[in-house]
Amino acid sequence: MNKLIVPNLLNSLNSVLPEIALSLTLVAIVVFDLIFNKNKIILPYISIAGLVITFILLVSQFGISTTAFSVSETLSFLSLDGFSLFFKVLILITTTFIVLFSISSSEVHSCSDRHGEYYALIFGMVIGMFFMVSANDLILIYLSLELLSLSSYVLAGFVKTSIRNSEAQLKYLIYGSASSGIMLFGMSVLYGITGSTNLSEINTLINSPDGNQLTFLISIIMIFAGIGFKISIVPFHFWTPDVYEGAPISITAFLSVASKAAGFAVLIRFLKVTFATSINGSGYWQLIQFIDWQTLLILFSIITMTYGNFAALWQDNIKRMLAYSSIAHAGYLMLGVAVLSNQGILAVLVYFFIYMFMNLGAFYVVMLIANKINSEEIDDYKGIGYSLPLLGTALGIFLVSLTGLPPTAGFIGKLYLFIALVDANMITVAIIALLNTVVSLYYYIRVLRAMFLVKTDIKTELKLSVLNYVVLFLLIAPVLILGVYFGPLVNFAKASVQILGF
Amino acid sequence: MMEVGLNHFLVVSTLLFSMGIYAIVTRKNAIMVLMGVELILNSANINFIAFSQFGNRGIDGNLFGLHGHLIALFVIVLAAAEAAIALAIVLNIYKTLSTVNIDEIDNLKD
Amino acid sequence: MTESVLINISLAILFLPLFGFVVTLLLGKKVKSIYLFEVFILTIVLISAIVLAFGKLSYFIDHKIVSEIEWFRLTDTIVIKLGFLIDNLTVLMLFVVALISALVHYFSVAYMKGDERYNRYFAYLGIFTFSMNGIVLTNNILMMYIFWELVGLSSYLLIGFWFEKKSAADAGKKAFLVNRIGDLGMFAGILILFLTYNTFSFDTIFQSISAGKIPFNSEFWLTLTGILLFMGAVGKSAQFPLHVWLPDAMEGPTPVSALIHAATMVAAGVYLTVRIFGLLTADAMMFIAVIGMLSAFIPATIALTQNDIKKVLAYSTVSQLGYMVMALGVGAYKFAFFHLVTHAFFKACLFLGSGSVIHAMHHEQDIRNMGGLRKKLPLTYATFLLSSLAISGIPLTSGFLSKDGILASAFAFGSLTGYWIFAVVGFLVALLTAFYMFRLIIITFHGEPRDHHKYDHAHESPFVMAMPLVVLAGLSIFIWYTPNPISADQGWFLTKWIETPELHAPNSTRFDFMQSEVVAETQQVAEHNSSHGEITYSEKYTEAMHSAHYPAMFLSLFVAIAGILTAFVFYQWKKVNVEKLTASIKPLYNFSLNKWYIDEFYHKTFVAGLLGLSKIIYWFDATIVDGIVNGSATVTRAISTFTGAFDKYVVDGLVNFMAYLSGFIGLIFRRIQTGKVQTYIVLVIFSIIILFFFF
Amino acid sequence: MNVYDIVFYLFAALTVISAFFVVTNRNIVYSAFFLLFTFFGVAGIYVLLGADFVAIVQLIVYVGGILILLLFGVMLTNKITNVEIKTGTINIYPAVIGVGLLTGSLLAALINTSWRSVPASAPQATTAALGTILLQEYALVFELLGIILLIALIGAASIARREA
């Protein structure tokens, strides 16, 4: 076996070229930060260059379905499949937008001498997420999740002088380390039951743990607590509103999209690879019958979406409202997982891709407005629709899409989700989700009303740069286009539901 | 008393875990909370190593091998990294808010 | 003229208004006169619609033109398509939409002059026209739903156009939210259809139903699907109990009311019901008929006491839409659509006429401050009068033909099934309609001016405003629809242009008289359905219609004239002292007029209302000898007050209660978010423990 | 009861009791010192489990690194002149109930599990073997740890350095 490993390692390096590119970019940022001590304007462009190179390397992996860093014929640390590729693409797109956001963020600019660290840490997060989405081993999942967490703790409090930032940072740190500690304990128990940390190997080793059901349940729930923290599902969500409100807006946007995406990827892969015994003809998974998986997941998702929507009704701060709305969206996504079928995963992928654009868009507009009026209170948005018509309209489009009304892309996401639910005969759940959508209308409309139906005398003037226009366009266009023409996206997602091994 | 076996080690680790949680949720001082986190990581490490030592996969009779040891090592390294960042964060909090009592830091809420 | 030409023309009709919208919106701030471009576009659309109608009706009259493209594949077998369905119904409806939209554009050029968001207004009109055309043209229910929502959105923008007024902003919001309630039902219906048939296309769904495939293999579910889809129409067509938004929507500019609240948007609901007519079961039709009956009656009683010129027209619109829906419910498919078309023209004329009055009176809407305007606005008066005659159902007008048809059908329905209630209410509403329309005319145009200052400044509207009035009033004359002024049965509209569709719901679920019987039974019916080999309406219905025709005609003529005469007795010749009459029921009268008092009466609403009602009934009995006229007016007035209050406090109250409830739940949740991170972790620990024990 | 068992109970008692003082003592400095004993105890348990290398790393990293860091933290966030280096507690009752239930269910579950265990084998030197798998099977994880440390460095520096 040892003979096999060394050539294997060398071959595997080819499979992690995108990750290597990311790491090199990280190093490059640190180096350039030292060289261009005074003028750091170059750093975001280096970041984007690194992202583009990574993207090219990633594209060359299209259609590949293989494992890397194998320790034997069947076991490996990384799975490079369509599923991980989809999420990597999604993460890369998000990161590119976040870098573009940061260029015009006044919060980031207030710490101009630490730009190097800022972009380096963003790359730390990206590397962590890349490993998360393709990790096939509990310990790798844990470590990459920690890499993501450590970088995001620092970034959540990036503006050190801001009290709000510091508080968010501390809360995030404490909540995060407690959650990951609990998750590690759960992993150690799972290791004890099965004797391995490799997901595929665990799958073959679990057989009828009759007396161990409770232990098994404990380990699963503890691991769920850790993953649930990342994707902020109720009851592991408590950090979300506080940290989202406190952190710099660009980082909030990043957390709400990319880090959530990585968490969902881990959750889905963990569920399927570890516990699926077979997949039937119509794509439904058969999971090991220790626990009633479906009930557990449905319970999580319904509580999550209901909680998120109702709590959002009362928020006066728009970031906080978006935080709750992102909790609610995690609930919708969780429903897709709860279907436990390829169709459900397809819905999750489609939804996530659309969610990326609309959520990033909403945060971008909020950031641009906050740059100007220095406030995120919904009350201060009065009359924005008239003083800043472009931003008002853009935010309107994003919010309508988040609600899920046609003809925006958000509707398509919901449509696929409901189709998956109805296909699986989960009509009641679909109806609950539908009612939730109605509730969500109230709080999204509230912002629209403040912007368009309340007239104030305050004239806000805002000069947008060319970059702002371009980024806005890049975000609005997909939200509108994917609302009517989404064939390619669905095909891409369809090609990506294949998860290696189970 | 019965001979010391796997369960004894698990009891120790469970107790450490519980006390870690207890420290996290009750102590006001942020540094105490960090100590609680360290306790939890230690308890998980004890688990890993104990399973590694006593474990048997059952199918082909393979021992768990040294994987548990290695995981424990990784966790220790990670704990060091986390402690470094955590301490920096706590110092920063102290600088901006002049307190490290977590319960006083609750401006962000509904 | 080939099919592809027609399809290309319809593409142009659909997308030109969108193009106009984008251009007008983008250049609105820079180019002051860009609105002319939008007007120009609409002119083109109108011409295209005429060409399309002409081409379709002369070359392809018996053809259905369908054109589809694949949109995306859900799975390999489920393919979602986009497509057009061009049949006679489509082209007629398109013509109506395009004509009224174009006329409203012209009218608005003068009416909205000087508004600070002049160009944006035209942009909104453009997007509205686009969405409406989309609803009309589509061949599948998914696309219809999408355009349906777009119509909702654009009407929201138009109603709330003067958002500086809080009432306008609120009205826009109310319209949007109330419509959503109906849309929810429609969406559920669409889901059921899709679940069963894996397609959204009307034709495919109908074919599957004919082949015996129905949702969940249960006739109940088919009925339910029909009712759920109809829910969408309840919202959009402002049917009871969701009609509350339409009167409030009068806060929008008046030409907008003419466009969307008389002719197009509210007609969309009826159009939807017409489209799904084939899958309705007898139970569903009964439901629809009852809803239509209530919607015809209740608003008619409310319209009696309103003093705002537009409010009267708004309630009248709801009432007339109720007629159409009721007609569909009793199986009078052709007459429902016929009334939709005729009503669109004369009601648009009435709204634009009221716009002309309001314009002349410098945005005065209260009819009590008008009077005598006949002399100042002769043209407006003439067109308004002609349209009022039409809506009241006086011979030689289009309204007479269509309304008479509906009443005759209700009559026939009564004789076939024993449910006479629809006919009775139909005639009663006809009486009320004639009464309140002429009350409106007399108070506004006859008599002496009451506000001399405004009266002196009033002047006839300019040409761009007058021309649409004349065109629409002209279309209220019978000759466009049939050569015979007392019956439309032989006219081209009903015999050539629209035909009763095939029914698809299983035979066992239909009314007895609607069951399919093989081979032709009467010459005339058979001709139209020769291609199908079976007919859908048996001889019984046709015969019943025949024998109902003359009684219904005379009766309706009688009630119309009675209503008009009553109005003249009350308001022109003042034989009855209206002041005294209202004084005798003063509390109730104020109740309806002054919405402020009712807070104090809130919990007494029902008690007081019922007591008042019983008193009035007693009074009615006692004075029946003195004069039936006075009595009936009082009763209806009382009922109108009562229904108005029901509207305001029960329906609205329910909506408010739901909002309050959800807010309350949210309030509980926020208690949890204390801001202390350690408390959060305690909660997590407890959740984990609960999960342990739960599973 | 053989020597192995006695030593185990000694270390277990040291670990658990000092950990108890860590979480209950009101004086942070004392807590930190008790944490030192806990770490020692854990290291001893590692040795008993035949994990010699891990035990050494535990001593070096935990005792030599992390604990010192924590002590620095204590000192930097409390004025040295202030004799009262004490801190309060919150959430006592819910915490006692929650942690009690958690411990109870964990213990009940773990003890009643039928682990696939074999009697412990005689301890062997593990260092060389660990080195081999670390750089062969776990090479990827090893590299990832490198990145984590780099990020920790950058992050800590970013927070701690003075604003220009």
PDB file of C-alpha atoms in Angstrom, chain B residues 9-46:
ATOM      1  CA  PHE B   9     -11.512   7.043  29.503  1.00  0.00           C
ATOM      2  CA  LEU B  10     -14.812   7.978  27.962  1.00  0.00           C
ATOM      3  CA  VAL B  11     -16.158   9.006  31.356  1.00  0.00           C
ATOM      4  CA  VAL B  12     -13.194  11.277  31.886  1.00  0.00           C
ATOM      5  CA  SER B  13     -13.614  12.851  28.495  1.00  0.00           C
ATOM      6  CA  THR B  14     -17.358  13.323  28.939  1.00  0.00           C
ATOM      7  CA  LEU B  15     -16.786  15.059  32.251  1.00  0.00           C
ATOM      8  CA  LEU B  16     -14.201  17.332  30.670  1.00  0.00           C
ATOM      9  CA  PHE B  17     -16.608  18.088  27.848  1.00  0.00           C
ATOM     10  CA  SER B  18     -19.411  18.992  30.225  1.00  0.00           C
ATOM     11  CA  MET B  19     -17.199  21.213  32.286  1.00  0.00           C
ATOM     12  CA  GLY B  20     -16.025  22.925  29.128  1.00  0.00           C
ATOM     13  CA  ILE B  21     -19.596  23.656  28.140  1.00  0.00           C
ATOM     14  CA  TYR B  22     -20.315  24.827  31.647  1.00  0.00           C
ATOM     15  CA  ALA B  23     -17.415  27.265  31.532  1.00  0.00           C
ATOM     16  CA  ILE B  24     -18.509  28.577  28.162  1.00  0.00           C
ATOM     17  CA  VAL B  25     -22.033  29.343  29.207  1.00  0.00           C
ATOM     18  CA  THR B  26     -21.495  30.600  32.728  1.00  0.00           C
ATOM     19  CA  ARG B  27     -18.239  32.500  32.997  1.00  0.00           C
ATOM     20  CA  LYS B  28     -18.444  36.169  32.247  1.00  0.00           C
ATOM     21  CA  ASN B  29     -14.785  36.623  31.489  1.00  0.00           C
ATOM     22  CA  ALA B  30     -13.999  36.000  27.839  1.00  0.00           C
ATOM     23  CA  ILE B  31     -10.708  34.307  28.687  1.00  0.00           C
ATOM     24  CA  MET B  32     -12.476  31.851  30.919  1.00  0.00           C
ATOM     25  CA  VAL B  33     -14.759  31.030  28.044  1.00  0.00           C
ATOM     26  CA  LEU B  34     -11.720  30.305  25.902  1.00  0.00           C
ATOM     27  CA  MET B  35     -10.437  27.974  28.589  1.00  0.00           C
ATOM     28  CA  GLY B  36     -13.755  26.147  28.338  1.00  0.00           C
ATOM     29  CA  VAL B  37     -13.206  25.717  24.615  1.00  0.00           C
ATOM     30  CA  GLU B  38      -9.780  24.242  25.279  1.00  0.00           C
ATOM     31  CA  LEU B  39     -11.332  21.754  27.684  1.00  0.00           C
ATOM     32  CA  ILE B  40     -13.782  20.603  25.018  1.00  0.00           C
ATOM     33  CA  LEU B  41     -11.003  20.120  22.482  1.00  0.00           C
ATOM     34  CA  ASN B  42      -9.028  18.106  25.030  1.00  0.00           C
ATOM     35  CA  SER B  43     -11.970  15.888  25.764  1.00  0.00           C
ATOM     36  CA  ALA B  44     -12.450  15.147  22.073  1.00  0.00           C
ATOM     37  CA  ASN B  45      -8.753  14.351  21.842  1.00  0.00           C
ATOM     38  CA  ILE B  46      -8.988  11.880  24.671  1.00  0.00           C
TER      39      ILE B  46
END
